[in-house]
PDB file of C-alpha atoms in Angstrom:
ATOM      1  CA  MET A  26      17.740  -5.370 -18.533  1.00 58.00           C
ATOM      2  CA  LEU A  27      15.993  -3.305 -15.847  1.00 65.00           C
ATOM      3  CA  GLN A  28      18.251  -1.433 -13.494  1.00 63.00           C
ATOM      4  CA  PRO A  29      17.356  -1.814  -9.806  1.00 67.00           C
ATOM      5  CA  LEU A  30      16.155   1.322  -8.082  1.00 63.00           C
ATOM      6  CA  PHE A  31      18.348   0.713  -5.019  1.00 67.00           C
ATOM      7  CA  THR A  32      21.089  -1.652  -3.967  1.00 75.00           C
ATOM      8  CA  PRO A  33      19.733  -4.933  -2.532  1.00 80.00           C
ATOM      9  CA  SER A  34      20.504  -3.918   1.062  1.00 83.00           C
ATOM     10  CA  VAL A  35      18.850  -0.511   0.725  1.00 80.00           C
ATOM     11  CA  GLN A  36      15.878  -2.069  -1.098  1.00 81.00           C
ATOM     12  CA  HIS A  37      15.458  -4.616   1.696  1.00 85.00           C
ATOM     13  CA  THR A  38      15.573  -1.895   4.347  1.00 86.00           C
ATOM     14  CA  LEU A  39      12.955   0.184   2.539  1.00 82.00           C
ATOM     15  CA  ASP A  40      10.758  -2.878   2.053  1.00 88.00           C
ATOM     16  CA  VAL A  41      10.895  -3.644   5.763  1.00 91.00           C
ATOM     17  CA  ILE A  42      10.015  -0.047   6.647  1.00 88.00           C
ATOM     18  CA  GLY A  43       7.062  -0.117   4.238  1.00 88.00           C
ATOM     19  CA  ILE A  44       5.910  -3.461   5.616  1.00 93.00           C
ATOM     20  CA  PHE A  45       6.165  -2.135   9.166  1.00 92.00           C
ATOM     21  CA  VAL A  46       4.047   0.939   8.446  1.00 89.00           C
ATOM     22  CA  PHE A  47       1.402  -1.038   6.559  1.00 92.00           C
ATOM     23  CA  ALA A  48       1.307  -3.501   9.455  1.00 93.00           C
ATOM     24  CA  ILE A  49       0.734  -0.642  11.899  1.00 91.00           C
ATOM     25  CA  SER A  50      -2.339   0.469   9.939  1.00 89.00           C
ATOM     26  CA  GLY A  51      -3.714  -3.074   9.960  1.00 91.00           C
ATOM     27  CA  ALA A  52      -3.094  -3.539  13.662  1.00 92.00           C
ATOM     28  CA  LEU A  53      -4.722  -0.193  14.502  1.00 90.00           C
ATOM     29  CA  LEU A  54      -7.865  -1.147  12.591  1.00 90.00           C
ATOM     30  CA  ALA A  55      -7.944  -4.451  14.472  1.00 92.00           C
ATOM     31  CA  VAL A  56      -7.766  -2.594  17.791  1.00 91.00           C
ATOM     32  CA  ARG A  57     -10.625  -0.299  16.707  1.00 88.00           C
ATOM     33  CA  LYS A  58     -12.631  -3.410  15.792  1.00 92.00           C
ATOM     34  CA  ASN A  59     -11.910  -4.881  19.249  1.00 93.00           C
ATOM     35  CA  PHE A  60     -10.043  -7.910  17.846  1.00 95.00           C
ATOM     36  CA  ASP A  61      -8.045 -10.118  20.192  1.00 96.00           C
ATOM     37  CA  VAL A  62      -4.262 -10.347  20.012  1.00 96.00           C
ATOM     38  CA  PHE A  63      -4.380 -13.087  17.387  1.00 97.00           C
ATOM     39  CA  GLY A  64      -6.723 -11.030  15.227  1.00 96.00           C
ATOM     40  CA  ILE A  65      -4.443  -8.002  15.579  1.00 96.00           C
ATOM     41  CA  ALA A  66      -1.443 -10.059  14.451  1.00 97.00           C
ATOM     42  CA  VAL A  67      -3.337 -11.557  11.507  1.00 97.00           C
ATOM     43  CA  LEU A  68      -4.568  -8.171  10.288  1.00 95.00           C
ATOM     44  CA  ALA A  69      -1.050  -6.738  10.621  1.00 95.00           C
ATOM     45  CA  GLU A  70       0.444  -9.601   8.578  1.00 97.00           C
ATOM     46  CA  VAL A  71      -2.249  -9.480   5.898  1.00 96.00           C
ATOM     47  CA  THR A  72      -2.039  -5.711   5.480  1.00 94.00           C
ATOM     48  CA  ALA A  73       1.744  -5.700   5.268  1.00 95.00           C
ATOM     49  CA  LEU A  74       2.295  -8.720   3.038  1.00 96.00           C
ATOM     50  CA  GLY A  75      -0.950  -9.295   1.141  1.00 96.00           C
ATOM     51  CA  GLY A  76      -0.148  -7.182  -1.912  1.00 95.00           C
ATOM     52  CA  GLY A  77       3.344  -8.554  -2.419  1.00 95.00           C
ATOM     53  CA  LEU A  78       2.176 -12.116  -1.782  1.00 95.00           C
ATOM     54  CA  PHE A  79      -0.535 -11.782  -4.442  1.00 96.00           C
ATOM     55  CA  ARG A  80       1.968 -10.355  -6.934  1.00 95.00           C
ATOM     56  CA  ASP A  81       4.545 -13.076  -6.352  1.00 95.00           C
ATOM     57  CA  VAL A  82       1.981 -15.866  -6.743  1.00 96.00           C
ATOM     58  CA  VAL A  83       0.663 -14.364  -9.996  1.00 96.00           C
ATOM     59  CA  ILE A  84       4.095 -13.918 -11.572  1.00 96.00           C
ATOM     60  CA  GLY A  85       5.357 -17.299 -10.365  1.00 95.00           C
ATOM     61  CA  ALA A  86       7.968 -15.969  -7.938  1.00 93.00           C
ATOM     62  CA  VAL A  87       7.466 -18.861  -5.556  1.00 93.00           C
ATOM     63  CA  PRO A  88       7.905 -19.366  -2.742  1.00 93.00           C
ATOM     64  CA  PRO A  89       6.946 -15.701  -2.232  1.00 93.00           C
ATOM     65  CA  ALA A  90       9.431 -13.341  -0.602  1.00 88.00           C
ATOM     66  CA  ALA A  91       7.137 -13.102   2.435  1.00 88.00           C
ATOM     67  CA  PHE A  92       7.983 -16.742   3.217  1.00 91.00           C
ATOM     68  CA  THR A  93      11.625 -16.833   2.236  1.00 92.00           C
ATOM     69  CA  ASP A  94      12.762 -13.753   4.161  1.00 92.00           C
ATOM     70  CA  LEU A  95      12.181 -14.069   7.897  1.00 92.00           C
ATOM     71  CA  GLY A  96      12.474 -10.301   8.327  1.00 92.00           C
ATOM     72  CA  TYR A  97       9.437  -9.744   6.122  1.00 95.00           C
ATOM     73  CA  PHE A  98       7.384 -12.168   8.210  1.00 92.00           C
ATOM     74  CA  ILE A  99       8.559 -11.047  11.661  1.00 95.00           C
ATOM     75  CA  THR A 100       8.255  -7.295  11.066  1.00 96.00           C
ATOM     76  CA  PRO A 101       4.407  -7.249  11.056  1.00 96.00           C
ATOM     77  CA  LEU A 102       4.396  -9.254  14.280  1.00 96.00           C
ATOM     78  CA  PHE A 103       6.645  -6.666  15.898  1.00 96.00           C
ATOM     79  CA  ALA A 104       4.326  -3.908  14.670  1.00 94.00           C
ATOM     80  CA  ALA A 105       1.326  -5.785  16.067  1.00 95.00           C
ATOM     81  CA  LEU A 106       3.055  -6.177  19.432  1.00 96.00           C
ATOM     82  CA  LEU A 107       3.824  -2.469  19.486  1.00 93.00           C
ATOM     83  CA  VAL A 108       0.199  -1.575  18.795  1.00 92.00           C
ATOM     84  CA  ILE A 109      -1.146  -4.047  21.356  1.00 93.00           C
ATOM     85  CA  PHE A 110       0.722  -2.319  24.168  1.00 92.00           C
ATOM     86  CA  LEU A 111       1.086   1.232  22.878  1.00 88.00           C
ATOM     87  CA  HIS A 112      -1.913   1.813  20.613  1.00 82.00           C
ATOM     88  CA  PRO A 113      -3.042   5.068  22.340  1.00 84.00           C
ATOM     89  CA  HIS A 114       0.391   6.553  21.651  1.00 81.00           C
ATOM     90  CA  VAL A 115       0.489   5.221  18.095  1.00 79.00           C
ATOM     91  CA  GLU A 116      -2.940   6.733  17.429  1.00 74.00           C
ATOM     92  CA  ARG A 117      -1.571  10.131  18.452  1.00 81.00           C
ATOM     93  CA  ILE A 118       1.060  10.000  15.716  1.00 76.00           C
ATOM     94  CA  GLN A 119      -1.418   8.890  13.060  1.00 78.00           C
ATOM     95  CA  VAL A 120      -0.406  11.770  10.782  1.00 82.00           C
ATOM     96  CA  GLY A 121       3.174  10.552  10.793  1.00 79.00           C
ATOM     97  CA  VAL A 122       2.033   6.987  10.149  1.00 81.00           C
ATOM     98  CA  ASN A 123      -0.015   8.233   7.176  1.00 86.00           C
ATOM     99  CA  VAL A 124       3.032   9.980   5.717  1.00 87.00           C
ATOM    100  CA  PHE A 125       5.103   6.810   5.899  1.00 84.00           C
ATOM    101  CA  ASP A 126       2.160   4.843   4.522  1.00 87.00           C
ATOM    102  CA  ALA A 127       2.110   7.205   1.521  1.00 91.00           C
ATOM    103  CA  ALA A 128       5.843   6.623   1.050  1.00 88.00           C
ATOM    104  CA  GLY A 129       5.284   2.859   1.174  1.00 88.00           C
ATOM    105  CA  LEU A 130       2.505   3.211  -1.392  1.00 94.00           C
ATOM    106  CA  GLY A 131       4.836   5.033  -3.773  1.00 93.00           C
ATOM    107  CA  LEU A 132       7.690   2.587  -3.278  1.00 91.00           C
ATOM    108  CA  PHE A 133       5.616  -0.580  -3.618  1.00 94.00           C
ATOM    109  CA  CYS A 134       3.705   0.508  -6.732  1.00 95.00           C
ATOM    110  CA  VAL A 135       7.052   1.062  -8.470  1.00 93.00           C
ATOM    111  CA  THR A 136       8.880  -2.029  -7.230  1.00 92.00           C
ATOM    112  CA  GLY A 137       5.799  -4.167  -7.849  1.00 93.00           C
ATOM    113  CA  THR A 138       5.559  -2.977 -11.443  1.00 95.00           C
ATOM    114  CA  THR A 139       9.242  -3.487 -12.205  1.00 93.00           C
ATOM    115  CA  LYS A 140       9.274  -6.960 -10.627  1.00 92.00           C
ATOM    116  CA  ALA A 141       6.211  -8.034 -12.614  1.00 94.00           C
ATOM    117  CA  PHE A 142       7.788  -6.824 -15.862  1.00 94.00           C
ATOM    118  CA  ALA A 143      11.076  -8.532 -15.019  1.00 91.00           C
ATOM    119  CA  TYR A 144       9.142 -11.814 -14.743  1.00 93.00           C
ATOM    120  CA  GLY A 145       7.852 -11.453 -18.288  1.00 94.00           C
ATOM    121  CA  LEU A 146       4.479  -9.742 -17.963  1.00 96.00           C
ATOM    122  CA  ASN A 147       3.417  -7.137 -20.498  1.00 97.00           C
ATOM    123  CA  LEU A 148       3.243  -3.454 -19.594  1.00 96.00           C
ATOM    124  CA  THR A 149      -0.472  -3.348 -18.773  1.00 97.00           C
ATOM    125  CA  ALA A 150      -0.317  -6.420 -16.560  1.00 97.00           C
ATOM    126  CA  SER A 151       2.835  -5.109 -14.877  1.00 96.00           C
ATOM    127  CA  ALA A 152       1.117  -1.825 -14.002  1.00 97.00           C
ATOM    128  CA  ALA A 153      -1.910  -3.728 -12.668  1.00 97.00           C
ATOM    129  CA  LEU A 154       0.319  -5.830 -10.424  1.00 96.00           C
ATOM    130  CA  GLY A 155       2.173  -2.722  -9.299  1.00 96.00           C
ATOM    131  CA  LEU A 156      -1.159  -1.336  -8.149  1.00 97.00           C
ATOM    132  CA  ALA A 157      -2.050  -4.647  -6.504  1.00 96.00           C
ATOM    133  CA  THR A 158       1.271  -4.700  -4.657  1.00 96.00           C
ATOM    134  CA  ALA A 159       0.630  -1.230  -3.244  1.00 96.00           C
ATOM    135  CA  VAL A 160      -3.044  -1.541  -2.269  1.00 96.00           C
ATOM    136  CA  GLY A 161      -3.739  -5.283  -2.086  1.00 95.00           C
ATOM    137  CA  GLY A 162      -2.903  -5.612   1.598  1.00 94.00           C
ATOM    138  CA  GLY A 163      -5.250  -2.755   2.494  1.00 92.00           C
ATOM    139  CA  VAL A 164      -8.082  -4.374   0.550  1.00 94.00           C
ATOM    140  CA  LEU A 165      -7.595  -7.695   2.346  1.00 95.00           C
ATOM    141  CA  ARG A 166      -7.409  -5.855   5.671  1.00 93.00           C
ATOM    142  CA  ASP A 167     -10.749  -4.136   5.120  1.00 93.00           C
ATOM    143  CA  VAL A 168     -12.439  -7.324   3.887  1.00 95.00           C
ATOM    144  CA  LEU A 169     -11.298  -9.280   6.942  1.00 95.00           C
ATOM    145  CA  ALA A 170     -12.459  -6.427   9.181  1.00 93.00           C
ATOM    146  CA  ASN A 171     -15.897  -6.568   7.489  1.00 93.00           C
ATOM    147  CA  GLU A 172     -15.592  -3.128   5.903  1.00 92.00           C
ATOM    148  CA  VAL A 173     -15.976  -1.863   2.343  1.00 92.00           C
ATOM    149  CA  PRO A 174     -12.369  -1.510   1.101  1.00 92.00           C
ATOM    150  CA  SER A 175     -11.228   2.091   1.473  1.00 87.00           C
ATOM    151  CA  LEU A 176     -10.094   2.415  -2.140  1.00 86.00           C
ATOM    152  CA  LEU A 177     -13.682   1.673  -3.285  1.00 88.00           C
ATOM    153  CA  ARG A 178     -15.316   4.310  -1.096  1.00 87.00           C
ATOM    154  CA  TRP A 179     -16.102   7.766  -2.447  1.00 85.00           C
ATOM    155  CA  ASP A 180     -15.715   9.333   1.016  1.00 86.00           C
ATOM    156  CA  ARG A 181     -12.038   8.400   1.306  1.00 90.00           C
ATOM    157  CA  ASP A 182      -9.112  10.450   0.021  1.00 93.00           C
ATOM    158  CA  LEU A 183      -7.536   9.157  -3.182  1.00 94.00           C
ATOM    159  CA  TYR A 184      -5.389   6.105  -2.496  1.00 93.00           C
ATOM    160  CA  ALA A 185      -5.382   3.879  -5.557  1.00 94.00           C
ATOM    161  CA  VAL A 186      -5.036   6.749  -8.035  1.00 95.00           C
ATOM    162  CA  PRO A 187      -1.555   7.833  -6.841  1.00 97.00           C
ATOM    163  CA  ALA A 188      -0.430   4.202  -7.075  1.00 96.00           C
ATOM    164  CA  ILE A 189      -1.867   3.934 -10.599  1.00 97.00           C
ATOM    165  CA  VAL A 190      -0.028   7.099 -11.628  1.00 97.00           C
ATOM    166  CA  GLY A 191       3.257   5.788 -10.213  1.00 97.00           C
ATOM    167  CA  ALA A 192       2.841   2.425 -11.965  1.00 97.00           C
ATOM    168  CA  CYS A 193       1.948   4.125 -15.261  1.00 97.00           C
ATOM    169  CA  ILE A 194       5.055   6.307 -15.108  1.00 97.00           C
ATOM    170  CA  VAL A 195       7.139   3.164 -14.720  1.00 95.00           C
ATOM    171  CA  VAL A 196       5.584   1.342 -17.684  1.00 97.00           C
ATOM    172  CA  LEU A 197       5.904   4.439 -19.864  1.00 97.00           C
ATOM    173  CA  CYS A 198       9.578   4.639 -18.955  1.00 95.00           C
ATOM    174  CA  ILE A 199       9.979   0.940 -19.780  1.00 94.00           C
ATOM    175  CA  HIS A 200       8.205   1.418 -23.110  1.00 95.00           C
ATOM    176  CA  TYR A 201      10.498   4.270 -24.108  1.00 95.00           C
ATOM    177  CA  ASP A 202      13.582   2.524 -22.705  1.00 93.00           C
ATOM    178  CA  ALA A 203      14.003   5.297 -20.161  1.00 94.00           C
ATOM    179  CA  LEU A 204      13.664   3.371 -16.904  1.00 92.00           C
ATOM    180  CA  THR A 205      16.646   4.219 -14.705  1.00 90.00           C
ATOM    181  CA  PRO A 206      17.100   4.536 -10.957  1.00 88.00           C
ATOM    182  CA  PHE A 207      16.417   8.245 -11.391  1.00 91.00           C
ATOM    183  CA  THR A 208      13.150   7.882 -13.327  1.00 93.00           C
ATOM    184  CA  SER A 209      12.055   5.117 -10.964  1.00 91.00           C
ATOM    185  CA  GLY A 210      12.691   7.500  -8.082  1.00 91.00           C
ATOM    186  CA  VAL A 211      10.626  10.152  -9.849  1.00 95.00           C
ATOM    187  CA  ALA A 212       7.723   7.685 -10.069  1.00 95.00           C
ATOM    188  CA  VAL A 213       7.988   6.946  -6.343  1.00 93.00           C
ATOM    189  CA  VAL A 214       8.034  10.651  -5.475  1.00 94.00           C
ATOM    190  CA  VAL A 215       5.094  11.480  -7.763  1.00 97.00           C
ATOM    191  CA  ALA A 216       2.915   8.768  -6.218  1.00 96.00           C
ATOM    192  CA  PHE A 217       4.017   9.815  -2.723  1.00 95.00           C
ATOM    193  CA  VAL A 218       3.307  13.518  -3.296  1.00 97.00           C
ATOM    194  CA  LEU A 219      -0.065  12.827  -4.932  1.00 97.00           C
ATOM    195  CA  ARG A 220      -1.114  10.781  -1.923  1.00 95.00           C
ATOM    196  CA  LEU A 221       0.028  13.513   0.474  1.00 96.00           C
ATOM    197  CA  LEU A 222      -1.888  16.158  -1.512  1.00 97.00           C
ATOM    198  CA  ALA A 223      -4.974  13.946  -1.564  1.00 96.00           C
ATOM    199  CA  MET A 224      -4.824  13.666   2.226  1.00 93.00           C
ATOM    200  CA  ARG A 225      -4.146  17.380   2.673  1.00 94.00           C
ATOM    201  CA  TYR A 226      -6.903  18.636   0.360  1.00 95.00           C
ATOM    202  CA  HIS A 227      -9.258  15.638   0.612  1.00 93.00           C
ATOM    203  CA  TRP A 228      -9.195  14.863  -3.097  1.00 94.00           C
ATOM    204  CA  ARG A 229     -11.735  12.202  -4.024  1.00 92.00           C
ATOM    205  CA  ALA A 230     -12.712  10.415  -7.192  1.00 87.00           C
ATOM    206  CA  PRO A 231     -15.970  11.485  -8.888  1.00 87.00           C
ATOM    207  CA  ARG A 232     -19.070   9.330  -8.579  1.00 83.00           C
ATOM    208  CA  ALA A 233     -21.530   8.253 -11.261  1.00 82.00           C
ATOM    209  CA  TRP A 234     -23.078  11.018 -13.363  1.00 82.00           C
ATOM    210  CA  ASN A 235     -26.610  12.009 -12.266  1.00 77.00           C
ATOM    211  CA  ARG A 236     -26.417   9.573  -9.384  1.00 73.00           C
ATOM    212  CA  ARG A 237     -29.778   8.527  -7.942  1.00 69.00           C
ATOM    213  CA  SER A 238     -28.797   6.101  -5.223  1.00 61.00           C
ATOM    214  CA  THR A 239     -30.912   5.472  -2.129  1.00 58.00           C
ATOM    215  CA  VAL A 240     -27.878   4.406  -0.123  1.00 60.00           C
ATOM    216  CA  THR A 241     -27.355   6.634   2.903  1.00 55.00           C
ATOM    217  CA  GLU A 242     -24.122   8.574   2.704  1.00 52.00           C
ATOM    218  CA  GLU A 243     -21.752   8.186   5.643  1.00 51.00           C
TER     219      GLU A 243
END
């Protein structure tokens, strides 16, 4: 039996905070793309809830939490409203938003992995869904905004890798029967710190060996 990382009330609060920050990033991209208010709201919702929605559908946790908890659904709309009226001010605190986004990444890769395993998936599939929970919303955001998803671009700081590391720590702990609230917290912190270091030092994944592409680098 897996032990929960936090009490239900604390977990819900952290989920809402993570959803809010992810929604902010989606809404800001929509503003940069000159979307209307509906487009801003849609991109905020998709970014915030897309990863968790995908996970819940795959593991059979239906209806997904995004549709059974009104707070999960309303929070991105509030974030979108905030960005619509205050986006110049939000842009100025982008560094702070990125820090909270990194925290959400760490939290969601761990909770996504543990939830997938609790629903009967094997360790590899659980880690994959932990990654999907953390980065899935960002991928959908970029696709809807007609951009190459950030986690696939060589010129973006590592994003998926910290989530993969966090998810792998969780499945290793499960395998060795060592998953506790403490070790789960360690996984969250490791993913969070790796993402912060990647942003600070611009760590990027290597490209193909002896690359001979004609694509113009951005």
